[in-house]
mmCIF file of C-alpha atoms in Angstrom:
data_model
loop_
_atom_site.group_PDB
_atom_site.id
_atom_site.type_symbol
_atom_site.label_atom_id
_atom_site.label_comp_id
_atom_site.label_asym_id
_atom_site.label_seq_id
_atom_site.Cartn_x
_atom_site.Cartn_y
_atom_site.Cartn_z
ATOM 1 C CA UNK A 1 -19.030 -19.914 13.016
ATOM 2 C CA UNK A 2 -22.652 -21.091 13.039
ATOM 3 C CA UNK A 3 -21.875 -23.962 15.398
ATOM 4 C CA UNK A 4 -20.167 -21.559 17.789
ATOM 5 C CA UNK A 5 -23.236 -19.304 17.848
ATOM 6 C CA UNK A 6 -25.541 -22.311 18.354
ATOM 7 C CA UNK A 7 -23.379 -23.536 21.246
ATOM 8 C CA UNK A 8 -23.528 -20.078 22.797
ATOM 9 C CA UNK A 9 -27.329 -20.120 22.565
ATOM 10 C CA UNK A 10 -27.584 -23.608 24.085
ATOM 11 C CA UNK A 11 -25.316 -22.533 26.953
ATOM 12 C CA UNK A 12 -27.394 -19.426 27.630
ATOM 13 C CA UNK A 13 -30.638 -21.416 27.485
ATOM 14 C CA UNK A 14 -29.347 -23.979 29.978
ATOM 15 C CA UNK A 15 -28.125 -21.316 32.413
ATOM 16 C CA UNK A 16 -31.356 -19.323 32.110
ATOM 17 C CA UNK A 17 -33.558 -22.370 32.682
ATOM 18 C CA UNK A 18 -31.586 -23.282 35.811
ATOM 19 C CA UNK A 19 -31.750 -19.766 37.276
ATOM 20 C CA UNK A 20 -35.407 -19.398 36.309
ATOM 21 C CA UNK A 21 -36.325 -22.698 37.965
ATOM 22 C CA UNK A 22 -34.333 -21.952 41.128
ATOM 23 C CA UNK A 23 -34.858 -18.223 41.579
ATOM 24 C CA UNK A 24 -37.516 -17.186 39.038
ATOM 25 C CA UNK A 25 -34.943 -14.835 37.477
ATOM 26 C CA UNK A 26 -33.115 -14.558 34.175
ATOM 27 C CA UNK A 27 -30.011 -12.485 34.734
ATOM 28 C CA UNK A 28 -28.785 -9.588 32.600
ATOM 29 C CA UNK A 29 -25.215 -10.694 33.277
ATOM 30 C CA UNK A 30 -26.004 -13.783 31.178
ATOM 31 C CA UNK A 31 -28.114 -12.130 28.448
ATOM 32 C CA UNK A 32 -26.104 -8.963 27.721
ATOM 33 C CA UNK A 33 -22.662 -10.544 27.183
ATOM 34 C CA UNK A 34 -24.259 -13.215 24.987
ATOM 35 C CA UNK A 35 -25.980 -10.483 22.974
ATOM 36 C CA UNK A 36 -22.730 -8.562 22.444
ATOM 37 C CA UNK A 37 -20.902 -11.756 21.425
ATOM 38 C CA UNK A 38 -23.740 -12.737 19.084
ATOM 39 C CA UNK A 39 -23.891 -9.406 17.298
ATOM 40 C CA UNK A 40 -20.102 -9.308 17.017
ATOM 41 C CA UNK A 41 -19.913 -12.829 15.573
ATOM 42 C CA UNK A 42 -22.684 -12.100 13.067
ATOM 43 C CA UNK A 43 -20.918 -8.890 12.040
ATOM 44 C CA UNK A 44 -17.594 -10.706 11.574
ATOM 45 C CA UNK A 45 -19.179 -13.650 9.755
ATOM 46 C CA UNK A 46 -21.616 -11.860 7.416
ATOM 47 C CA UNK A 47 -20.777 -8.175 7.640
ATOM 48 C CA UNK A 48 -23.587 -5.632 7.522
ATOM 49 C CA UNK A 49 -26.113 -8.298 6.477
ATOM 50 C CA UNK A 50 -25.293 -10.356 9.593
ATOM 51 C CA UNK A 51 -25.648 -7.289 11.790
ATOM 52 C CA UNK A 52 -28.981 -6.427 10.180
ATOM 53 C CA UNK A 53 -30.270 -10.018 10.571
ATOM 54 C CA UNK A 54 -29.262 -10.060 14.224
ATOM 55 C CA UNK A 55 -30.815 -6.690 15.050
ATOM 56 C CA UNK A 56 -34.008 -7.557 13.167
ATOM 57 C CA UNK A 57 -34.327 -10.910 15.000
ATOM 58 C CA UNK A 58 -33.698 -9.124 18.307
ATOM 59 C CA UNK A 59 -36.435 -6.565 17.599
ATOM 60 C CA UNK A 60 -38.963 -9.225 16.566
ATOM 61 C CA UNK A 61 -38.160 -11.365 19.605
ATOM 62 C CA UNK A 62 -38.588 -8.400 21.908
ATOM 63 C CA UNK A 63 -41.801 -7.272 20.222
ATOM 64 C CA UNK A 64 -43.396 -10.701 20.669
ATOM 65 C CA UNK A 65 -43.356 -10.473 24.469
ATOM 66 C CA UNK A 66 -43.406 -6.718 24.981
ATOM 67 C CA UNK A 67 -47.183 -6.403 25.432
ATOM 68 C CA UNK A 68 -47.428 -9.293 27.942
ATOM 69 C CA UNK A 69 -44.537 -7.662 29.824
ATOM 70 C CA UNK A 70 -46.210 -4.234 29.842
ATOM 71 C CA UNK A 71 -49.412 -5.854 31.137
ATOM 72 C CA UNK A 72 -47.455 -7.460 33.985
ATOM 73 C CA UNK A 73 -47.918 -11.042 32.846
ATOM 74 C CA UNK A 74 -44.286 -11.837 32.153
ATOM 75 C CA UNK A 75 -40.882 -10.778 33.411
ATOM 76 C CA UNK A 76 -38.337 -8.595 31.637
ATOM 77 C CA UNK A 77 -35.813 -11.441 31.643
ATOM 78 C CA UNK A 78 -38.187 -13.559 29.585
ATOM 79 C CA UNK A 79 -38.535 -10.752 27.030
ATOM 80 C CA UNK A 80 -34.762 -10.340 26.798
ATOM 81 C CA UNK A 81 -34.226 -14.103 26.463
ATOM 82 C CA UNK A 82 -36.593 -14.342 23.491
ATOM 83 C CA UNK A 83 -34.991 -11.230 21.983
ATOM 84 C CA UNK A 84 -31.573 -12.878 22.351
ATOM 85 C CA UNK A 85 -32.861 -15.987 20.575
ATOM 86 C CA UNK A 86 -33.973 -13.722 17.738
ATOM 87 C CA UNK A 87 -30.581 -12.025 17.622
ATOM 88 C CA UNK A 88 -28.787 -15.375 17.507
ATOM 89 C CA UNK A 89 -30.948 -17.251 15.000
ATOM 90 C CA UNK A 90 -32.954 -14.630 13.115
ATOM 91 C CA UNK A 91 -36.561 -13.685 12.508
ATOM 92 C CA UNK A 92 -38.036 -16.955 11.207
ATOM 93 C CA UNK A 93 -36.448 -18.988 13.991
ATOM 94 C CA UNK A 94 -37.755 -16.686 16.731
ATOM 95 C CA UNK A 95 -41.251 -16.692 15.226
ATOM 96 C CA UNK A 96 -41.307 -20.496 15.137
ATOM 97 C CA UNK A 97 -39.872 -20.567 18.655
ATOM 98 C CA UNK A 98 -42.681 -18.264 19.815
ATOM 99 C CA UNK A 99 -45.332 -20.685 18.553
ATOM 100 C CA UNK A 100 -43.753 -23.636 20.371
ATOM 101 C CA UNK A 101 -43.131 -21.444 23.421
ATOM 102 C CA UNK A 102 -46.820 -20.547 23.605
ATOM 103 C CA UNK A 103 -47.842 -24.201 23.389
ATOM 104 C CA UNK A 104 -45.365 -25.274 26.065
ATOM 105 C CA UNK A 105 -46.307 -22.272 28.217
ATOM 106 C CA UNK A 106 -49.984 -23.259 28.011
ATOM 107 C CA UNK A 107 -49.172 -26.793 29.152
ATOM 108 C CA UNK A 108 -47.059 -25.413 32.016
ATOM 109 C CA UNK A 109 -49.857 -23.040 33.053
ATOM 110 C CA UNK A 110 -52.353 -25.887 33.018
ATOM 111 C CA UNK A 111 -49.985 -27.952 35.158
ATOM 112 C CA UNK A 112 -49.614 -25.103 37.641
ATOM 113 C CA UNK A 113 -53.393 -24.745 37.868
ATOM 114 C CA UNK A 114 -53.999 -28.466 38.290
ATOM 115 C CA UNK A 115 -51.288 -29.238 40.791
ATOM 116 C CA UNK A 116 -51.686 -26.274 43.124
ATOM 117 C CA UNK A 117 -53.599 -26.609 46.340
ATOM 118 C CA UNK A 118 -57.309 -25.895 46.053
ATOM 119 C CA UNK A 119 -57.739 -27.112 42.481
ATOM 120 C CA UNK A 120 -61.083 -28.768 43.238
ATOM 121 C CA UNK A 121 -62.537 -25.544 44.626
ATOM 122 C CA UNK A 122 -61.326 -23.608 41.558
ATOM 123 C CA UNK A 123 -62.774 -26.201 39.165
ATOM 124 C CA UNK A 124 -66.094 -26.183 41.032
ATOM 125 C CA UNK A 125 -66.246 -22.380 40.799
ATOM 126 C CA UNK A 126 -65.504 -22.503 37.077
ATOM 127 C CA UNK A 127 -68.264 -25.058 36.462
ATOM 128 C CA UNK A 128 -70.747 -23.019 38.517
ATOM 129 C CA UNK A 129 -69.831 -19.895 36.580
ATOM 130 C CA UNK A 130 -70.168 -21.646 33.210
ATOM 131 C CA UNK A 131 -73.492 -23.184 34.283
ATOM 132 C CA UNK A 132 -74.741 -19.793 35.332
ATOM 133 C CA UNK A 133 -73.776 -18.272 31.983
ATOM 134 C CA UNK A 134 -75.703 -21.013 30.223
ATOM 135 C CA UNK A 135 -78.875 -20.043 32.051
ATOM 136 C CA UNK A 136 -78.228 -16.300 31.722
ATOM 137 C CA UNK A 137 -76.951 -15.679 35.265
ATOM 138 C CA UNK A 138 -73.477 -14.302 35.750
ATOM 139 C CA UNK A 139 -71.815 -15.947 38.749
ATOM 140 C CA UNK A 140 -68.507 -14.261 39.632
ATOM 141 C CA UNK A 141 -65.491 -16.509 40.035
ATOM 142 C CA UNK A 142 -64.138 -16.590 43.567
ATOM 143 C CA UNK A 143 -60.399 -16.207 43.053
ATOM 144 C CA UNK A 144 -58.129 -16.305 46.078
ATOM 145 C CA UNK A 145 -55.495 -13.589 46.427
ATOM 146 C CA UNK A 146 -52.740 -16.217 46.312
ATOM 147 C CA UNK A 147 -53.904 -17.267 42.846
ATOM 148 C CA UNK A 148 -52.967 -13.840 41.495
ATOM 149 C CA UNK A 149 -49.421 -14.284 42.774
ATOM 150 C CA UNK A 150 -48.873 -17.716 41.222
ATOM 151 C CA UNK A 151 -45.863 -17.652 38.944
ATOM 152 C CA UNK A 152 -44.062 -20.231 36.943
ATOM 153 C CA UNK A 153 -40.735 -20.162 35.152
ATOM 154 C CA UNK A 154 -41.654 -19.050 31.647
ATOM 155 C CA UNK A 155 -37.977 -19.225 30.697
ATOM 156 C CA UNK A 156 -38.542 -22.977 30.618
ATOM 157 C CA UNK A 157 -41.234 -22.533 27.957
ATOM 158 C CA UNK A 158 -38.995 -20.191 25.961
ATOM 159 C CA UNK A 159 -36.054 -22.598 26.093
ATOM 160 C CA UNK A 160 -38.354 -25.508 25.255
ATOM 161 C CA UNK A 161 -39.676 -23.606 22.256
ATOM 162 C CA UNK A 162 -36.143 -22.910 21.058
ATOM 163 C CA UNK A 163 -35.145 -26.552 21.579
ATOM 164 C CA UNK A 164 -38.162 -27.730 19.555
ATOM 165 C CA UNK A 165 -37.308 -25.226 16.834
ATOM 166 C CA UNK A 166 -33.758 -26.606 16.706
ATOM 167 C CA UNK A 167 -34.912 -30.229 16.611
ATOM 168 C CA UNK A 168 -37.701 -29.772 14.087
ATOM 169 C CA UNK A 169 -35.505 -27.711 11.764
ATOM 170 C CA UNK A 170 -33.031 -30.575 11.591
ATOM 171 C CA UNK A 171 -30.285 -28.700 13.440
ATOM 172 C CA UNK A 172 -29.029 -30.529 16.489
ATOM 173 C CA UNK A 173 -25.904 -30.307 18.558
ATOM 174 C CA UNK A 174 -26.600 -33.271 20.786
#
């Protein structure tokens, strides 16, 4: 039963990464059926304990990204994807996934900043601002309006975190 649940998670992760890369969306029609199947399989396999483990993992996964979502920094699909990972694999797995997700997300954010147009102007402004702070003068950063709208597919970081958690825990399907 465990292999079936792991295959379900891998399938969902692959679909969500593709849709997030193409459309910047993670669809409910992928997450919700997977969640129902996951909870049902855990209930069949381990009874009430399996149900409790799945619901607890779901709640922890959702709680990890709820504040960034409420602050507008992340999409609801990303929150639901991490919650699904928690429901499928449990609390410890989703916590480890969150650590790897944050690291991968930081690298992705750095890549977005470095490879977008106008990077030299942004870097110059940052250095001026830091230099001003050093001498006691606060120089405001000049941030273009387009920089506030820059998004990147965080579902990729979530899936990467889950993949690293799988690989480093010794569980692999491929």
